[in-house]
C-alpha cells in the first residue's frame, strides 16, 4: 500500500493526513472484498524498515493503528472478517500487542481472512523460518514453507503494488516465487474496490505455467 506521503505532498498536506487517508482506503477495501469472492487479502501495513522514518511519523502510524483497531474491530466481527497478523508484531508496543491479541481472538471465527503485515520483512521471515526448520530436522523448501508466517494462508496468487513503484520492497519474497504481479500508478489513498476488481480481471486473463510450457 504505497503512496500515502506523495498523495499528501501533492496536495500540500502533512504526511500524517496521507496516512489517515490511507487508512480510509483500507476501510473501503475491506468493506468491498466480499462480493469479489476473495479467500484472503493481505495488506503490507508497516515494514521492518519503516522504523527508519522520523519518530514523529512512526508515532503517527502507531496511533493510527490503535484508532483503527478500536473503531473497526466490531465491524470485522459483524462481517465475519478473520484477522491474521504476519511479521514480528509481538515486538510492537505492549498496548498494541494486547489490542492485536484481543482482535485475533474476537475474529477467530470469521470466514474471510484479512492478513496484515506488521513489523514485517520478507528476508527476516525466511531467515526465521529456515532457523526453525533446521531445529526440526532437514532444511528443505517444504520445511521452510511450513515455518513461514503465512503457512496457514492460501498460496499467493496476485501481488499488487500501488503508486507506480516497480519493486517488492521486501514483501512476501518467498511467497511471490510464482505469483502474478501488477504494478499500478494509483496512489494508495485513491485505491478503491473497483481498482481491485480491475486487478482481478487482469489476473483472470493471465496464463499461469509455473515454469512449464
PDB file of C-alpha atoms in Angstrom, residues 56-155:
ATOM      1  CA  UNK A  56       7.002  11.653  14.639  1.00  0.00           C
ATOM      2  CA  UNK A  57       5.836   9.772  11.554  1.00  0.00           C
ATOM      3  CA  UNK A  58       6.282   6.388  13.235  1.00  0.00           C
ATOM      4  CA  UNK A  59       4.262   7.641  16.230  1.00  0.00           C
ATOM      5  CA  UNK A  60       1.521   8.835  13.864  1.00  0.00           C
ATOM      6  CA  UNK A  61       1.395   5.407  12.227  1.00  0.00           C
ATOM      7  CA  UNK A  62       1.225   3.584  15.553  1.00  0.00           C
ATOM      8  CA  UNK A  63      -1.549   5.866  16.797  1.00  0.00           C
ATOM      9  CA  UNK A  64      -3.463   5.330  13.569  1.00  0.00           C
ATOM     10  CA  UNK A  65      -3.165   1.602  14.148  1.00  0.00           C
ATOM     11  CA  UNK A  66      -4.571   1.942  17.651  1.00  0.00           C
ATOM     12  CA  UNK A  67      -7.525   4.013  16.442  1.00  0.00           C
ATOM     13  CA  UNK A  68      -8.230   1.690  13.518  1.00  0.00           C
ATOM     14  CA  UNK A  69      -8.335  -1.411  15.716  1.00  0.00           C
ATOM     15  CA  UNK A  70     -10.661   0.267  18.232  1.00  0.00           C
ATOM     16  CA  UNK A  71     -13.022   1.684  15.635  1.00  0.00           C
ATOM     17  CA  UNK A  72     -13.198  -1.166  13.110  1.00  0.00           C
ATOM     18  CA  UNK A  73     -12.935  -4.330  15.186  1.00  0.00           C
ATOM     19  CA  UNK A  74     -16.706  -4.545  15.847  1.00  0.00           C
ATOM     20  CA  UNK A  75     -17.349  -4.289  12.111  1.00  0.00           C
ATOM     21  CA  UNK A  76     -14.824  -7.040  11.409  1.00  0.00           C
ATOM     22  CA  UNK A  77     -16.585  -9.324  13.869  1.00  0.00           C
ATOM     23  CA  UNK A  78     -20.025  -8.486  12.478  1.00  0.00           C
ATOM     24  CA  UNK A  79     -18.963  -9.145   8.880  1.00  0.00           C
ATOM     25  CA  UNK A  80     -17.065 -12.359   9.520  1.00  0.00           C
ATOM     26  CA  UNK A  81     -13.591 -10.984   8.822  1.00  0.00           C
ATOM     27  CA  UNK A  82     -10.869 -13.130  10.372  1.00  0.00           C
ATOM     28  CA  UNK A  83      -7.753 -11.168  11.247  1.00  0.00           C
ATOM     29  CA  UNK A  84      -4.288 -12.670  10.751  1.00  0.00           C
ATOM     30  CA  UNK A  85      -1.068 -10.814  11.610  1.00  0.00           C
ATOM     31  CA  UNK A  86       2.246 -11.652   9.950  1.00  0.00           C
ATOM     32  CA  UNK A  87       5.655 -10.285  10.865  1.00  0.00           C
ATOM     33  CA  UNK A  88       7.361  -9.633  14.185  1.00  0.00           C
ATOM     34  CA  UNK A  89       4.268  -7.906  15.558  1.00  0.00           C
ATOM     35  CA  UNK A  90       4.762  -9.091  19.131  1.00  0.00           C
ATOM     36  CA  UNK A  91       7.710  -6.711  19.496  1.00  0.00           C
ATOM     37  CA  UNK A  92       5.451  -3.690  18.982  1.00  0.00           C
ATOM     38  CA  UNK A  93       4.363  -1.535  21.939  1.00  0.00           C
ATOM     39  CA  UNK A  94       2.731  -3.680  24.661  1.00  0.00           C
ATOM     40  CA  UNK A  95      -0.642  -1.963  24.395  1.00  0.00           C
ATOM     41  CA  UNK A  96      -0.738  -2.559  20.629  1.00  0.00           C
ATOM     42  CA  UNK A  97       0.222  -6.211  21.120  1.00  0.00           C
ATOM     43  CA  UNK A  98      -2.613  -6.587  23.641  1.00  0.00           C
ATOM     44  CA  UNK A  99      -5.083  -4.949  21.252  1.00  0.00           C
ATOM     45  CA  UNK A 100      -3.988  -7.223  18.410  1.00  0.00           C
ATOM     46  CA  UNK A 101      -4.233 -10.340  20.563  1.00  0.00           C
ATOM     47  CA  UNK A 102      -7.767  -9.347  21.519  1.00  0.00           C
ATOM     48  CA  UNK A 103      -8.644  -8.659  17.876  1.00  0.00           C
ATOM     49  CA  UNK A 104      -7.267 -12.052  16.805  1.00  0.00           C
ATOM     50  CA  UNK A 105      -9.346 -13.778  19.468  1.00  0.00           C
ATOM     51  CA  UNK A 106     -12.541 -11.888  18.644  1.00  0.00           C
ATOM     52  CA  UNK A 107     -12.290 -12.525  14.892  1.00  0.00           C
ATOM     53  CA  UNK A 108     -11.123 -16.147  15.048  1.00  0.00           C
ATOM     54  CA  UNK A 109     -14.468 -17.434  13.772  1.00  0.00           C
ATOM     55  CA  UNK A 110     -14.528 -15.306  10.627  1.00  0.00           C
ATOM     56  CA  UNK A 111     -14.875 -16.797   7.144  1.00  0.00           C
ATOM     57  CA  UNK A 112     -12.814 -14.229   5.201  1.00  0.00           C
ATOM     58  CA  UNK A 113      -9.191 -13.657   6.105  1.00  0.00           C
ATOM     59  CA  UNK A 114      -7.597 -10.240   6.283  1.00  0.00           C
ATOM     60  CA  UNK A 115      -3.855 -10.703   6.813  1.00  0.00           C
ATOM     61  CA  UNK A 116      -1.962  -7.616   7.924  1.00  0.00           C
ATOM     62  CA  UNK A 117       1.828  -7.420   7.761  1.00  0.00           C
ATOM     63  CA  UNK A 118       3.155  -5.506  10.773  1.00  0.00           C
ATOM     64  CA  UNK A 119       6.852  -5.027  11.503  1.00  0.00           C
ATOM     65  CA  UNK A 120       7.288  -7.391   8.578  1.00  0.00           C
ATOM     66  CA  UNK A 121      10.282  -8.061   6.324  1.00  0.00           C
ATOM     67  CA  UNK A 122      10.401 -10.899   3.833  1.00  0.00           C
ATOM     68  CA  UNK A 123      14.100 -11.630   4.272  1.00  0.00           C
ATOM     69  CA  UNK A 124      13.747 -11.833   8.049  1.00  0.00           C
ATOM     70  CA  UNK A 125      10.707 -14.090   7.694  1.00  0.00           C
ATOM     71  CA  UNK A 126      12.688 -16.531   5.513  1.00  0.00           C
ATOM     72  CA  UNK A 127      15.658 -16.475   7.913  1.00  0.00           C
ATOM     73  CA  UNK A 128      13.374 -17.188  10.893  1.00  0.00           C
ATOM     74  CA  UNK A 129      11.617 -19.985   9.021  1.00  0.00           C
ATOM     75  CA  UNK A 130      14.906 -21.576   7.930  1.00  0.00           C
ATOM     76  CA  UNK A 131      16.236 -21.483  11.512  1.00  0.00           C
ATOM     77  CA  UNK A 132      13.090 -23.197  12.790  1.00  0.00           C
ATOM     78  CA  UNK A 133      13.301 -25.789  10.004  1.00  0.00           C
ATOM     79  CA  UNK A 134      16.924 -26.515  10.938  1.00  0.00           C
ATOM     80  CA  UNK A 135      15.954 -27.072  14.549  1.00  0.00           C
ATOM     81  CA  UNK A 136      13.309 -29.551  13.484  1.00  0.00           C
ATOM     82  CA  UNK A 137      15.499 -31.515  11.074  1.00  0.00           C
ATOM     83  CA  UNK A 138      16.439 -31.376   7.415  1.00  0.00           C
ATOM     84  CA  UNK A 139      16.176 -27.957   5.772  1.00  0.00           C
ATOM     85  CA  UNK A 140      14.065 -28.350   2.644  1.00  0.00           C
ATOM     86  CA  UNK A 141      11.785 -25.992   0.762  1.00  0.00           C
ATOM     87  CA  UNK A 142       8.765 -27.742   2.267  1.00  0.00           C
ATOM     88  CA  UNK A 143      10.256 -27.480   5.766  1.00  0.00           C
ATOM     89  CA  UNK A 144      10.909 -23.758   5.361  1.00  0.00           C
ATOM     90  CA  UNK A 145       7.475 -23.124   3.882  1.00  0.00           C
ATOM     91  CA  UNK A 146       5.843 -24.842   6.840  1.00  0.00           C
ATOM     92  CA  UNK A 147       7.506 -22.326   9.180  1.00  0.00           C
ATOM     93  CA  UNK A 148       6.616 -19.148   7.286  1.00  0.00           C
ATOM     94  CA  UNK A 149       4.224 -16.633   8.858  1.00  0.00           C
ATOM     95  CA  UNK A 150       1.814 -17.427   6.016  1.00  0.00           C
ATOM     96  CA  UNK A 151       1.910 -21.214   6.414  1.00  0.00           C
ATOM     97  CA  UNK A 152      -1.799 -21.368   7.220  1.00  0.00           C
ATOM     98  CA  UNK A 153      -2.838 -18.990   4.431  1.00  0.00           C
ATOM     99  CA  UNK A 154      -3.716 -19.811   0.806  1.00  0.00           C
ATOM    100  CA  UNK A 155      -0.892 -19.539  -1.758  1.00  0.00           C
TER     101      UNK A 155
END
